[in-house]
JSON list of C-alpha atoms in Angstrom, two decimals:
[
{"chain": "B", "resi": 1, "resn": "MET", "atom": "CA", "xyz": [0.03, 0.13, 0.00]},
{"chain": "B", "resi": 2, "resn": "THR", "atom": "CA", "xyz": [1.22, 3.53, -0.89]},
{"chain": "B", "resi": 3, "resn": "TYR", "atom": "CA", "xyz": [-0.02, 6.87, -0.34]},
{"chain": "B", "resi": 4, "resn": "GLU", "atom": "CA", "xyz": [1.14, 10.06, -1.69]},
{"chain": "B", "resi": 5, "resn": "GLY", "atom": "CA", "xyz": [-0.20, 13.70, -1.70]},
{"chain": "B", "resi": 6, "resn": "GLU", "atom": "CA", "xyz": [0.39, 16.42, -4.03]},
{"chain": "B", "resi": 7, "resn": "PHE", "atom": "CA", "xyz": [0.46, 20.09, -2.76]},
{"chain": "B", "resi": 8, "resn": "GLY", "atom": "CA", "xyz": [-1.65, 22.65, -4.15]},
{"chain": "B", "resi": 9, "resn": "ASP", "atom": "CA", "xyz": [-1.60, 24.02, -7.50]},
{"chain": "B", "resi": 10, "resn": "HIS", "atom": "CA", "xyz": [1.49, 26.46, -7.69]},
{"chain": "B", "resi": 11, "resn": "GLU", "atom": "CA", "xyz": [0.84, 27.62, -11.43]},
{"chain": "B", "resi": 12, "resn": "ASP", "atom": "CA", "xyz": [-1.99, 30.04, -10.26]},
{"chain": "B", "resi": 13, "resn": "GLU", "atom": "CA", "xyz": [0.04, 32.93, -8.65]},
{"chain": "B", "resi": 14, "resn": "VAL", "atom": "CA", "xyz": [-3.21, 34.75, -8.20]},
{"chain": "B", "resi": 15, "resn": "GLN", "atom": "CA", "xyz": [-4.01, 35.29, -4.41]},
{"chain": "B", "resi": 16, "resn": "TYR", "atom": "CA", "xyz": [-7.81, 35.57, -3.53]},
{"chain": "B", "resi": 17, "resn": "GLU", "atom": "CA", "xyz": [-8.57, 37.78, -0.46]},
{"chain": "B", "resi": 18, "resn": "ASN", "atom": "CA", "xyz": [-11.75, 37.87, 1.54]},
{"chain": "B", "resi": 19, "resn": "THR", "atom": "CA", "xyz": [-14.55, 39.96, -0.34]},
{"chain": "B", "resi": 20, "resn": "TYR", "atom": "CA", "xyz": [-16.99, 39.22, 2.68]},
{"chain": "B", "resi": 21, "resn": "ILE", "atom": "CA", "xyz": [-19.71, 38.32, 0.11]},
{"chain": "B", "resi": 22, "resn": "THR", "atom": "CA", "xyz": [-21.20, 35.44, 2.36]},
{"chain": "B", "resi": 23, "resn": "SER", "atom": "CA", "xyz": [-22.70, 33.23, -0.12]},
{"chain": "B", "resi": 24, "resn": "PRO", "atom": "CA", "xyz": [-21.79, 31.81, -3.53]},
{"chain": "B", "resi": 25, "resn": "GLU", "atom": "CA", "xyz": [-25.15, 33.40, -4.94]},
{"chain": "B", "resi": 26, "resn": "GLY", "atom": "CA", "xyz": [-23.71, 36.71, -4.40]},
{"chain": "B", "resi": 27, "resn": "TYR", "atom": "CA", "xyz": [-21.62, 36.02, -7.69]},
{"chain": "B", "resi": 28, "resn": "GLY", "atom": "CA", "xyz": [-24.47, 34.64, -9.60]},
{"chain": "B", "resi": 29, "resn": "ALA", "atom": "CA", "xyz": [-27.05, 31.50, -9.15]},
{"chain": "B", "resi": 30, "resn": "GLU", "atom": "CA", "xyz": [-24.55, 29.18, -11.34]},
{"chain": "B", "resi": 31, "resn": "GLN", "atom": "CA", "xyz": [-21.52, 29.92, -8.59]},
{"chain": "B", "resi": 32, "resn": "LYS", "atom": "CA", "xyz": [-22.97, 27.44, -6.02]},
{"chain": "B", "resi": 33, "resn": "PHE", "atom": "CA", "xyz": [-21.24, 23.91, -5.80]},
{"chain": "B", "resi": 34, "resn": "LYS", "atom": "CA", "xyz": [-23.73, 21.62, -7.63]},
{"chain": "B", "resi": 35, "resn": "ILE", "atom": "CA", "xyz": [-23.20, 17.98, -6.58]},
{"chain": "B", "resi": 36, "resn": "ALA", "atom": "CA", "xyz": [-24.93, 16.37, -9.60]},
{"chain": "B", "resi": 37, "resn": "ASP", "atom": "CA", "xyz": [-22.59, 18.61, -11.94]},
{"chain": "B", "resi": 38, "resn": "VAL", "atom": "CA", "xyz": [-19.69, 17.47, -9.99]},
{"chain": "B", "resi": 39, "resn": "LYS", "atom": "CA", "xyz": [-20.80, 14.06, -9.78]},
{"chain": "B", "resi": 40, "resn": "ALA", "atom": "CA", "xyz": [-20.92, 13.48, -13.60]},
{"chain": "B", "resi": 41, "resn": "VAL", "atom": "CA", "xyz": [-17.43, 14.80, -14.05]},
{"chain": "B", "resi": 42, "resn": "ILE", "atom": "CA", "xyz": [-15.98, 12.42, -11.49]},
{"chain": "B", "resi": 43, "resn": "GLU", "atom": "CA", "xyz": [-17.96, 9.54, -13.20]},
{"chain": "B", "resi": 44, "resn": "ASP", "atom": "CA", "xyz": [-16.82, 10.78, -16.63]},
{"chain": "B", "resi": 45, "resn": "VAL", "atom": "CA", "xyz": [-13.15, 11.01, -15.61]},
{"chain": "B", "resi": 46, "resn": "LEU", "atom": "CA", "xyz": [-13.47, 7.33, -13.79]},
{"chain": "B", "resi": 47, "resn": "HIS", "atom": "CA", "xyz": [-14.86, 5.68, -16.97]},
{"chain": "B", "resi": 48, "resn": "ASP", "atom": "CA", "xyz": [-12.52, 7.26, -19.11]},
{"chain": "B", "resi": 49, "resn": "ARG", "atom": "CA", "xyz": [-9.58, 6.16, -17.28]},
{"chain": "B", "resi": 50, "resn": "LEU", "atom": "CA", "xyz": [-10.38, 2.92, -15.94]},
{"chain": "B", "resi": 51, "resn": "ASP", "atom": "CA", "xyz": [-13.02, 1.17, -18.29]},
{"chain": "B", "resi": 52, "resn": "GLY", "atom": "CA", "xyz": [-10.86, -1.75, -19.96]},
{"chain": "B", "resi": 53, "resn": "GLN", "atom": "CA", "xyz": [-7.83, -1.33, -17.60]},
{"chain": "B", "resi": 54, "resn": "GLU", "atom": "CA", "xyz": [-6.47, -3.90, -15.33]},
{"chain": "B", "resi": 55, "resn": "TYR", "atom": "CA", "xyz": [-4.95, -3.26, -11.95]},
{"chain": "B", "resi": 56, "resn": "ASP", "atom": "CA", "xyz": [-1.20, -2.82, -12.43]},
{"chain": "B", "resi": 57, "resn": "PRO", "atom": "CA", "xyz": [0.34, -2.34, -9.13]},
{"chain": "B", "resi": 58, "resn": "ARG", "atom": "CA", "xyz": [3.57, -0.52, -11.02]},
{"chain": "B", "resi": 59, "resn": "LYS", "atom": "CA", "xyz": [1.21, 1.95, -12.45]},
{"chain": "B", "resi": 60, "resn": "ALA", "atom": "CA", "xyz": [-1.45, 2.24, -9.68]},
{"chain": "B", "resi": 61, "resn": "SER", "atom": "CA", "xyz": [0.32, 5.34, -8.19]},
{"chain": "B", "resi": 62, "resn": "THR", "atom": "CA", "xyz": [0.61, 7.10, -11.24]},
{"chain": "B", "resi": 63, "resn": "THR", "atom": "CA", "xyz": [-3.32, 6.32, -12.05]},
{"chain": "B", "resi": 64, "resn": "SER", "atom": "CA", "xyz": [-4.35, 7.55, -8.91]},
{"chain": "B", "resi": 65, "resn": "LYS", "atom": "CA", "xyz": [-2.59, 11.02, -9.45]},
{"chain": "B", "resi": 66, "resn": "GLU", "atom": "CA", "xyz": [-3.73, 11.17, -13.01]},
{"chain": "B", "resi": 67, "resn": "ILE", "atom": "CA", "xyz": [-7.49, 10.69, -11.53]},
{"chain": "B", "resi": 68, "resn": "CYS", "atom": "CA", "xyz": [-7.05, 13.14, -9.04]},
{"chain": "B", "resi": 69, "resn": "SER", "atom": "CA", "xyz": [-5.60, 15.97, -11.42]},
{"chain": "B", "resi": 70, "resn": "PHE", "atom": "CA", "xyz": [-8.14, 15.49, -14.17]},
{"chain": "B", "resi": 71, "resn": "VAL", "atom": "CA", "xyz": [-10.87, 15.57, -12.11]},
{"chain": "B", "resi": 72, "resn": "LEU", "atom": "CA", "xyz": [-9.54, 18.72, -10.26]},
{"chain": "B", "resi": 73, "resn": "GLU", "atom": "CA", "xyz": [-8.95, 20.60, -13.62]},
{"chain": "B", "resi": 74, "resn": "ARG", "atom": "CA", "xyz": [-12.53, 19.32, -14.84]},
{"chain": "B", "resi": 75, "resn": "VAL", "atom": "CA", "xyz": [-14.17, 20.83, -11.85]},
{"chain": "B", "resi": 76, "resn": "LYS", "atom": "CA", "xyz": [-12.17, 24.01, -11.84]},
{"chain": "B", "resi": 77, "resn": "GLN", "atom": "CA", "xyz": [-13.67, 24.28, -15.49]},
{"chain": "B", "resi": 78, "resn": "LEU", "atom": "CA", "xyz": [-17.12, 24.31, -14.22]},
{"chain": "B", "resi": 79, "resn": "GLY", "atom": "CA", "xyz": [-16.03, 27.76, -12.87]},
{"chain": "B", "resi": 80, "resn": "TYR", "atom": "CA", "xyz": [-16.67, 27.84, -9.17]},
{"chain": "B", "resi": 81, "resn": "LYS", "atom": "CA", "xyz": [-14.32, 30.85, -8.76]},
{"chain": "B", "resi": 82, "resn": "ARG", "atom": "CA", "xyz": [-14.87, 31.30, -4.85]},
{"chain": "B", "resi": 83, "resn": "TYR", "atom": "CA", "xyz": [-14.48, 27.47, -4.03]},
{"chain": "B", "resi": 84, "resn": "LYS", "atom": "CA", "xyz": [-11.47, 26.09, -2.47]},
{"chain": "B", "resi": 85, "resn": "LEU", "atom": "CA", "xyz": [-11.31, 22.35, -3.82]},
{"chain": "B", "resi": 86, "resn": "VAL", "atom": "CA", "xyz": [-10.05, 19.14, -2.20]},
{"chain": "B", "resi": 87, "resn": "VAL", "atom": "CA", "xyz": [-10.09, 15.93, -4.39]},
{"chain": "B", "resi": 88, "resn": "GLU", "atom": "CA", "xyz": [-9.43, 12.62, -2.67]},
{"chain": "B", "resi": 89, "resn": "VAL", "atom": "CA", "xyz": [-9.20, 9.28, -4.65]},
{"chain": "B", "resi": 90, "resn": "THR", "atom": "CA", "xyz": [-8.79, 5.77, -3.39]},
{"chain": "B", "resi": 91, "resn": "TYR", "atom": "CA", "xyz": [-7.92, 3.18, -5.85]},
{"chain": "B", "resi": 92, "resn": "SER", "atom": "CA", "xyz": [-7.35, -0.28, -4.88]},
{"chain": "B", "resi": 93, "resn": "GLU", "atom": "CA", "xyz": [-7.06, -3.73, -6.19]},
{"chain": "B", "resi": 94, "resn": "LYS", "atom": "CA", "xyz": [-9.98, -6.20, -5.10]},
{"chain": "B", "resi": 95, "resn": "LYS", "atom": "CA", "xyz": [-9.27, -9.06, -3.33]},
{"chain": "B", "resi": 96, "resn": "GLY", "atom": "CA", "xyz": [-12.19, -9.61, -1.58]},
{"chain": "B", "resi": 97, "resn": "GLN", "atom": "CA", "xyz": [-11.27, -7.29, 1.27]},
{"chain": "B", "resi": 98, "resn": "ALA", "atom": "CA", "xyz": [-14.18, -5.05, 2.89]},
{"chain": "B", "resi": 99, "resn": "VAL", "atom": "CA", "xyz": [-13.53, -1.22, 2.59]},
{"chain": "B", "resi": 100, "resn": "ARG", "atom": "CA", "xyz": [-15.43, 1.40, 4.06]},
{"chain": "B", "resi": 101, "resn": "VAL", "atom": "CA", "xyz": [-14.60, 5.00, 3.55]},
{"chain": "B", "resi": 102, "resn": "GLY", "atom": "CA", "xyz": [-16.20, 8.06, 5.49]},
{"chain": "B", "resi": 103, "resn": "SER", "atom": "CA", "xyz": [-15.58, 11.68, 6.04]},
{"chain": "B", "resi": 104, "resn": "HIS", "atom": "CA", "xyz": [-16.81, 14.34, 8.56]},
{"chain": "B", "resi": 105, "resn": "CYS", "atom": "CA", "xyz": [-16.68, 18.10, 7.98]},
{"chain": "B", "resi": 106, "resn": "LEU", "atom": "CA", "xyz": [-16.70, 21.14, 10.02]},
{"chain": "B", "resi": 107, "resn": "TRP", "atom": "CA", "xyz": [-17.86, 23.95, 7.73]},
{"chain": "B", "resi": 108, "resn": "ASN", "atom": "CA", "xyz": [-20.90, 25.95, 6.63]},
{"chain": "B", "resi": 109, "resn": "PRO", "atom": "CA", "xyz": [-23.68, 23.64, 5.29]},
{"chain": "B", "resi": 110, "resn": "LYS", "atom": "CA", "xyz": [-25.10, 26.66, 3.47]},
{"chain": "B", "resi": 111, "resn": "THR", "atom": "CA", "xyz": [-22.41, 27.24, 1.46]},
{"chain": "B", "resi": 112, "resn": "ASP", "atom": "CA", "xyz": [-20.24, 23.90, 1.26]},
{"chain": "B", "resi": 113, "resn": "ASN", "atom": "CA", "xyz": [-20.75, 20.50, 0.09]},
{"chain": "B", "resi": 114, "resn": "PHE", "atom": "CA", "xyz": [-19.07, 17.33, -1.41]},
{"chain": "B", "resi": 115, "resn": "SER", "atom": "CA", "xyz": [-19.84, 14.83, -4.13]},
{"chain": "B", "resi": 116, "resn": "SER", "atom": "CA", "xyz": [-18.35, 11.48, -4.73]},
{"chain": "B", "resi": 117, "resn": "ALA", "atom": "CA", "xyz": [-18.61, 8.73, -7.04]},
{"chain": "B", "resi": 118, "resn": "SER", "atom": "CA", "xyz": [-16.94, 5.46, -7.43]},
{"chain": "B", "resi": 119, "resn": "LEU", "atom": "CA", "xyz": [-16.45, 2.88, -10.30]},
{"chain": "B", "resi": 120, "resn": "GLU", "atom": "CA", "xyz": [-15.68, -1.10, -9.64]},
{"chain": "B", "resi": 121, "resn": "THR", "atom": "CA", "xyz": [-14.30, -3.50, -12.33]},
{"chain": "B", "resi": 122, "resn": "ALA", "atom": "CA", "xyz": [-13.59, -7.07, -12.03]},
{"chain": "B", "resi": 123, "resn": "ASP", "atom": "CA", "xyz": [-10.16, -6.34, -10.26]},
{"chain": "B", "resi": 124, "resn": "GLN", "atom": "CA", "xyz": [-10.21, -2.91, -9.34]},
{"chain": "B", "resi": 125, "resn": "PHE", "atom": "CA", "xyz": [-12.14, -0.12, -7.65]},
{"chain": "B", "resi": 126, "resn": "CYS", "atom": "CA", "xyz": [-11.76, 3.39, -7.53]},
{"chain": "B", "resi": 127, "resn": "CYS", "atom": "CA", "xyz": [-13.66, 6.20, -5.12]},
{"chain": "B", "resi": 128, "resn": "CYS", "atom": "CA", "xyz": [-13.25, 9.65, -5.77]},
{"chain": "B", "resi": 129, "resn": "THR", "atom": "CA", "xyz": [-14.59, 12.48, -3.59]},
{"chain": "B", "resi": 130, "resn": "VAL", "atom": "CA", "xyz": [-14.69, 16.11, -4.03]},
{"chain": "B", "resi": 131, "resn": "PHE", "atom": "CA", "xyz": [-15.12, 18.71, -1.31]},
{"chain": "B", "resi": 132, "resn": "GLY", "atom": "CA", "xyz": [-15.96, 22.31, -2.43]},
{"chain": "B", "resi": 133, "resn": "LEU", "atom": "CA", "xyz": [-15.33, 24.73, 0.89]},
{"chain": "B", "resi": 134, "resn": "TYR", "atom": "CA", "xyz": [-16.40, 28.46, -0.10]},
{"chain": "B", "resi": 135, "resn": "TYR", "atom": "CA", "xyz": [-14.30, 31.34, 0.39]},
{"chain": "B", "resi": 136, "resn": "GLU", "atom": "CA", "xyz": [-16.04, 34.54, 1.43]},
{"chain": "Q", "resi": 1, "resn": "MET", "atom": "CA", "xyz": [-11.21, 39.10, 9.13]},
{"chain": "Q", "resi": 2, "resn": "ASP", "atom": "CA", "xyz": [-7.18, 38.45, 9.47]},
{"chain": "Q", "resi": 3, "resn": "ILE", "atom": "CA", "xyz": [-5.71, 35.38, 7.81]},
{"chain": "Q", "resi": 4, "resn": "PRO", "atom": "CA", "xyz": [-5.16, 32.54, 10.70]},
{"chain": "Q", "resi": 5, "resn": "ALA", "atom": "CA", "xyz": [-1.42, 33.14, 11.48]},
{"chain": "Q", "resi": 6, "resn": "ALA", "atom": "CA", "xyz": [0.86, 30.04, 10.91]},
{"chain": "Q", "resi": 7, "resn": "GLY", "atom": "CA", "xyz": [-1.57, 27.48, 10.43]},
{"chain": "Q", "resi": 8, "resn": "LEU", "atom": "CA", "xyz": [-2.07, 24.38, 12.57]},
{"chain": "Q", "resi": 9, "resn": "ASP", "atom": "CA", "xyz": [0.61, 22.26, 14.23]},
{"chain": "Q", "resi": 10, "resn": "LYS", "atom": "CA", "xyz": [0.97, 19.33, 11.97]},
{"chain": "Q", "resi": 11, "resn": "ALA", "atom": "CA", "xyz": [2.51, 17.35, 14.71]},
{"chain": "Q", "resi": 12, "resn": "ASP", "atom": "CA", "xyz": [0.07, 17.99, 17.11]},
{"chain": "Q", "resi": 13, "resn": "ILE", "atom": "CA", "xyz": [-2.79, 17.07, 14.77]},
{"chain": "Q", "resi": 14, "resn": "GLU", "atom": "CA", "xyz": [-0.78, 13.77, 13.71]},
{"chain": "Q", "resi": 15, "resn": "THR", "atom": "CA", "xyz": [-0.54, 12.74, 17.48]},
{"chain": "Q", "resi": 16, "resn": "THR", "atom": "CA", "xyz": [-4.31, 13.20, 18.03]},
{"chain": "Q", "resi": 17, "resn": "VAL", "atom": "CA", "xyz": [-5.20, 11.04, 14.75]},
{"chain": "Q", "resi": 18, "resn": "ARG", "atom": "CA", "xyz": [-2.80, 8.41, 15.84]},
{"chain": "Q", "resi": 19, "resn": "GLU", "atom": "CA", "xyz": [-4.16, 8.29, 19.40]},
{"chain": "Q", "resi": 20, "resn": "ALA", "atom": "CA", "xyz": [-7.85, 8.40, 18.15]},
{"chain": "Q", "resi": 21, "resn": "VAL", "atom": "CA", "xyz": [-7.48, 5.58, 15.81]},
{"chain": "Q", "resi": 22, "resn": "GLY", "atom": "CA", "xyz": [-5.19, 3.49, 18.30]},
{"chain": "Q", "resi": 23, "resn": "SER", "atom": "CA", "xyz": [-7.72, 3.85, 21.05]},
{"chain": "Q", "resi": 24, "resn": "THR", "atom": "CA", "xyz": [-10.60, 3.10, 18.59]},
{"chain": "Q", "resi": 25, "resn": "LEU", "atom": "CA", "xyz": [-9.01, 0.02, 16.75]},
{"chain": "Q", "resi": 26, "resn": "GLY", "atom": "CA", "xyz": [-6.00, -1.09, 19.18]},
{"chain": "Q", "resi": 27, "resn": "LYS", "atom": "CA", "xyz": [-5.65, -4.83, 18.56]},
{"chain": "Q", "resi": 28, "resn": "SER", "atom": "CA", "xyz": [-9.16, -5.44, 16.93]},
{"chain": "Q", "resi": 29, "resn": "THR", "atom": "CA", "xyz": [-9.68, -7.79, 14.02]},
{"chain": "Q", "resi": 30, "resn": "PHE", "atom": "CA", "xyz": [-11.92, -6.64, 11.25]},
{"chain": "Q", "resi": 31, "resn": "ILE", "atom": "CA", "xyz": [-15.35, -6.73, 12.45]},
{"chain": "Q", "resi": 32, "resn": "HIS", "atom": "CA", "xyz": [-17.89, -5.92, 9.85]},
{"chain": "Q", "resi": 33, "resn": "ASN", "atom": "CA", "xyz": [-20.70, -4.45, 11.78]},
{"chain": "Q", "resi": 34, "resn": "LYS", "atom": "CA", "xyz": [-18.58, -2.39, 14.07]},
{"chain": "Q", "resi": 35, "resn": "VAL", "atom": "CA", "xyz": [-16.50, -0.52, 11.03]},
{"chain": "Q", "resi": 36, "resn": "ASP", "atom": "CA", "xyz": [-19.00, 2.24, 10.76]},
{"chain": "Q", "resi": 37, "resn": "GLY", "atom": "CA", "xyz": [-19.16, 3.06, 14.62]},
{"chain": "Q", "resi": 38, "resn": "TRP", "atom": "CA", "xyz": [-15.12, 2.96, 14.37]},
{"chain": "Q", "resi": 39, "resn": "ILE", "atom": "CA", "xyz": [-15.14, 5.38, 11.66]},
{"chain": "Q", "resi": 40, "resn": "ALA", "atom": "CA", "xyz": [-17.69, 7.64, 13.08]},
{"chain": "Q", "resi": 41, "resn": "LYS", "atom": "CA", "xyz": [-15.82, 7.64, 16.50]},
{"chain": "Q", "resi": 42, "resn": "VAL", "atom": "CA", "xyz": [-12.24, 8.29, 14.85]},
{"chain": "Q", "resi": 43, "resn": "MET", "atom": "CA", "xyz": [-13.81, 11.27, 12.74]},
{"chain": "Q", "resi": 44, "resn": "GLU", "atom": "CA", "xyz": [-15.58, 12.85, 15.68]},
{"chain": "Q", "resi": 45, "resn": "THR", "atom": "CA", "xyz": [-12.57, 12.68, 18.17]},
{"chain": "Q", "resi": 46, "resn": "CYS", "atom": "CA", "xyz": [-10.31, 14.25, 15.63]},
{"chain": "Q", "resi": 47, "resn": "LEU", "atom": "CA", "xyz": [-13.06, 17.01, 14.78]},
{"chain": "Q", "resi": 48, "resn": "LYS", "atom": "CA", "xyz": [-13.53, 17.57, 18.45]},
{"chain": "Q", "resi": 49, "resn": "ARG", "atom": "CA", "xyz": [-10.05, 18.27, 19.23]},
{"chain": "Q", "resi": 50, "resn": "LEU", "atom": "CA", "xyz": [-9.70, 20.19, 16.00]},
{"chain": "Q", "resi": 51, "resn": "ALA", "atom": "CA", "xyz": [-12.60, 22.41, 17.08]},
{"chain": "Q", "resi": 52, "resn": "GLN", "atom": "CA", "xyz": [-11.19, 23.29, 20.54]},
{"chain": "Q", "resi": 53, "resn": "SER", "atom": "CA", "xyz": [-8.28, 25.10, 18.77]},
{"chain": "Q", "resi": 54, "resn": "ALA", "atom": "CA", "xyz": [-10.95, 27.83, 17.95]},
{"chain": "Q", "resi": 55, "resn": "LYS", "atom": "CA", "xyz": [-9.04, 28.88, 14.99]},
{"chain": "Q", "resi": 56, "resn": "GLN", "atom": "CA", "xyz": [-10.96, 30.29, 11.94]},
{"chain": "Q", "resi": 57, "resn": "TYR", "atom": "CA", "xyz": [-10.59, 27.15, 9.80]},
{"chain": "Q", "resi": 58, "resn": "LYS", "atom": "CA", "xyz": [-12.80, 24.62, 7.93]},
{"chain": "Q", "resi": 59, "resn": "TYR", "atom": "CA", "xyz": [-11.94, 21.12, 8.76]},
{"chain": "Q", "resi": 60, "resn": "VAL", "atom": "CA", "xyz": [-12.46, 17.99, 6.29]},
{"chain": "Q", "resi": 61, "resn": "VAL", "atom": "CA", "xyz": [-11.56, 14.78, 8.16]},
{"chain": "Q", "resi": 62, "resn": "SER", "atom": "CA", "xyz": [-11.79, 11.59, 5.86]},
{"chain": "Q", "resi": 63, "resn": "CYS", "atom": "CA", "xyz": [-11.33, 8.23, 7.25]},
{"chain": "Q", "resi": 64, "resn": "GLN", "atom": "CA", "xyz": [-11.17, 4.99, 5.48]},
{"chain": "Q", "resi": 65, "resn": "ILE", "atom": "CA", "xyz": [-10.89, 1.36, 7.07]},
{"chain": "Q", "resi": 66, "resn": "MET", "atom": "CA", "xyz": [-9.74, -1.59, 5.05]},
{"chain": "Q", "resi": 67, "resn": "GLN", "atom": "CA", "xyz": [-9.49, -5.21, 5.87]},
{"chain": "Q", "resi": 68, "resn": "ASN", "atom": "CA", "xyz": [-5.69, -6.25, 5.74]},
{"chain": "Q", "resi": 69, "resn": "ALA", "atom": "CA", "xyz": [-6.02, -8.81, 2.85]},
{"chain": "Q", "resi": 70, "resn": "GLY", "atom": "CA", "xyz": [-2.71, -7.88, 0.83]},
{"chain": "Q", "resi": 71, "resn": "ALA", "atom": "CA", "xyz": [-4.48, -6.06, -1.81]},
{"chain": "Q", "resi": 72, "resn": "GLY", "atom": "CA", "xyz": [-2.73, -3.30, -3.39]},
{"chain": "Q", "resi": 73, "resn": "SER", "atom": "CA", "xyz": [-4.06, 0.48, -2.46]},
{"chain": "Q", "resi": 74, "resn": "CYS", "atom": "CA", "xyz": [-3.26, 4.22, -3.52]},
{"chain": "Q", "resi": 75, "resn": "VAL", "atom": "CA", "xyz": [-4.69, 6.99, -1.68]},
{"chain": "Q", "resi": 76, "resn": "THR", "atom": "CA", "xyz": [-4.09, 10.26, -3.35]},
{"chain": "Q", "resi": 77, "resn": "SER", "atom": "CA", "xyz": [-5.37, 13.77, -2.94]},
{"chain": "Q", "resi": 78, "resn": "THR", "atom": "CA", "xyz": [-4.90, 17.10, -4.66]},
{"chain": "Q", "resi": 79, "resn": "TYR", "atom": "CA", "xyz": [-6.15, 20.69, -3.83]},
{"chain": "Q", "resi": 80, "resn": "SER", "atom": "CA", "xyz": [-6.80, 24.01, -5.25]},
{"chain": "Q", "resi": 81, "resn": "TRP", "atom": "CA", "xyz": [-6.43, 26.52, -2.27]},
{"chain": "Q", "resi": 82, "resn": "ASP", "atom": "CA", "xyz": [-4.33, 29.15, -0.84]},
{"chain": "Q", "resi": 83, "resn": "PRO", "atom": "CA", "xyz": [-1.04, 27.45, 0.43]},
{"chain": "Q", "resi": 84, "resn": "ARG", "atom": "CA", "xyz": [-0.09, 30.09, 2.78]},
{"chain": "Q", "resi": 85, "resn": "THR", "atom": "CA", "xyz": [-2.94, 29.28, 5.32]},
{"chain": "Q", "resi": 86, "resn": "ASP", "atom": "CA", "xyz": [-4.26, 25.89, 4.00]},
{"chain": "Q", "resi": 87, "resn": "ASP", "atom": "CA", "xyz": [-2.68, 22.34, 4.45]},
{"chain": "Q", "resi": 88, "resn": "CYS", "atom": "CA", "xyz": [-3.28, 18.83, 5.44]},
{"chain": "Q", "resi": 89, "resn": "ILE", "atom": "CA", "xyz": [-1.82, 15.67, 7.04]},
{"chain": "Q", "resi": 90, "resn": "THR", "atom": "CA", "xyz": [-2.60, 11.75, 6.29]},
{"chain": "Q", "resi": 91, "resn": "VAL", "atom": "CA", "xyz": [-1.86, 9.36, 8.68]},
{"chain": "Q", "resi": 92, "resn": "ASP", "atom": "CA", "xyz": [-1.73, 5.72, 8.10]},
{"chain": "Q", "resi": 93, "resn": "TRP", "atom": "CA", "xyz": [-2.05, 2.91, 10.79]},
{"chain": "Q", "resi": 94, "resn": "GLN", "atom": "CA", "xyz": [-2.24, -0.66, 10.37]},
{"chain": "Q", "resi": 95, "resn": "ASN", "atom": "CA", "xyz": [-2.32, -3.96, 12.49]},
{"chain": "Q", "resi": 96, "resn": "ASP", "atom": "CA", "xyz": [-2.51, -7.59, 11.11]},
{"chain": "Q", "resi": 97, "resn": "HIS", "atom": "CA", "xyz": [-6.16, -7.32, 10.40]},
{"chain": "Q", "resi": 98, "resn": "ILE", "atom": "CA", "xyz": [-6.88, -3.69, 9.47]},
{"chain": "Q", "resi": 99, "resn": "LEU", "atom": "CA", "xyz": [-5.54, -0.72, 7.50]},
{"chain": "Q", "resi": 100, "resn": "CYS", "atom": "CA", "xyz": [-6.71, 2.64, 8.57]},
{"chain": "Q", "resi": 101, "resn": "ILE", "atom": "CA", "xyz": [-5.83, 5.87, 6.54]},
{"chain": "Q", "resi": 102, "resn": "VAL", "atom": "CA", "xyz": [-7.14, 9.31, 7.87]},
{"chain": "Q", "resi": 103, "resn": "SER", "atom": "CA", "xyz": [-6.77, 12.55, 6.05]},
{"chain": "Q", "resi": 104, "resn": "VAL", "atom": "CA", "xyz": [-7.34, 16.02, 7.82]},
{"chain": "Q", "resi": 105, "resn": "TYR", "atom": "CA", "xyz": [-7.72, 19.03, 5.78]},
{"chain": "Q", "resi": 106, "resn": "TRP", "atom": "CA", "xyz": [-7.88, 22.51, 7.16]},
{"chain": "Q", "resi": 107, "resn": "LEU", "atom": "CA", "xyz": [-8.79, 25.52, 5.27]},
{"chain": "Q", "resi": 108, "resn": "ALA", "atom": "CA", "xyz": [-9.00, 28.97, 6.06]},
{"chain": "Q", "resi": 109, "resn": "VAL", "atom": "CA", "xyz": [-12.02, 30.92, 6.10]}
]
């Protein structure tokens, strides 16, 4: 088992400051984190990347990093300008083991949300969760 | 609202997480109908401790419990945030029967 994390996106040097607009609707109705849209993106990336593939332990680390970064880029393209995003991917081989993934958050339930999707094939499964946290 | 200074103490959070997981799972074997309770307990313990710091952060705690069956597994995360104020830590813990991975993310308000 390996785990690796990637630190934040340093390509964007723009630094956002607080604007104190307390809800994303202040920027437009389309700016609120939409669970269904994000879920569709995650499912799309998972199917693109994993359909027809077998689990390869030598490439698993790269595959999970690619899924992470593809999902992050696609969710950013949905245009949530005032949201901080966290993407977490669990990618495992299937050997009959039981798995449970859960999360708890301390946030503002009116503005923040999450979306998740998973994909299972004959020899692998992948679960991806995107958390969107509004930055006032 | 000022940006929270100096973030959170990673070593402190890692200790909290390890204590929460160790006290919950200890030398347990994998018991299916207890897993939900274990996950909830670990995350609540971590969040309670984080909330006590009373700093201006939002927190996300993610916990995975897996049977230790020799399967290969990767947990990866990536983020789009302010690296001056936001950060994360991932702790993995295992015994002969259980693998537990806890990730804690903190993001400034």
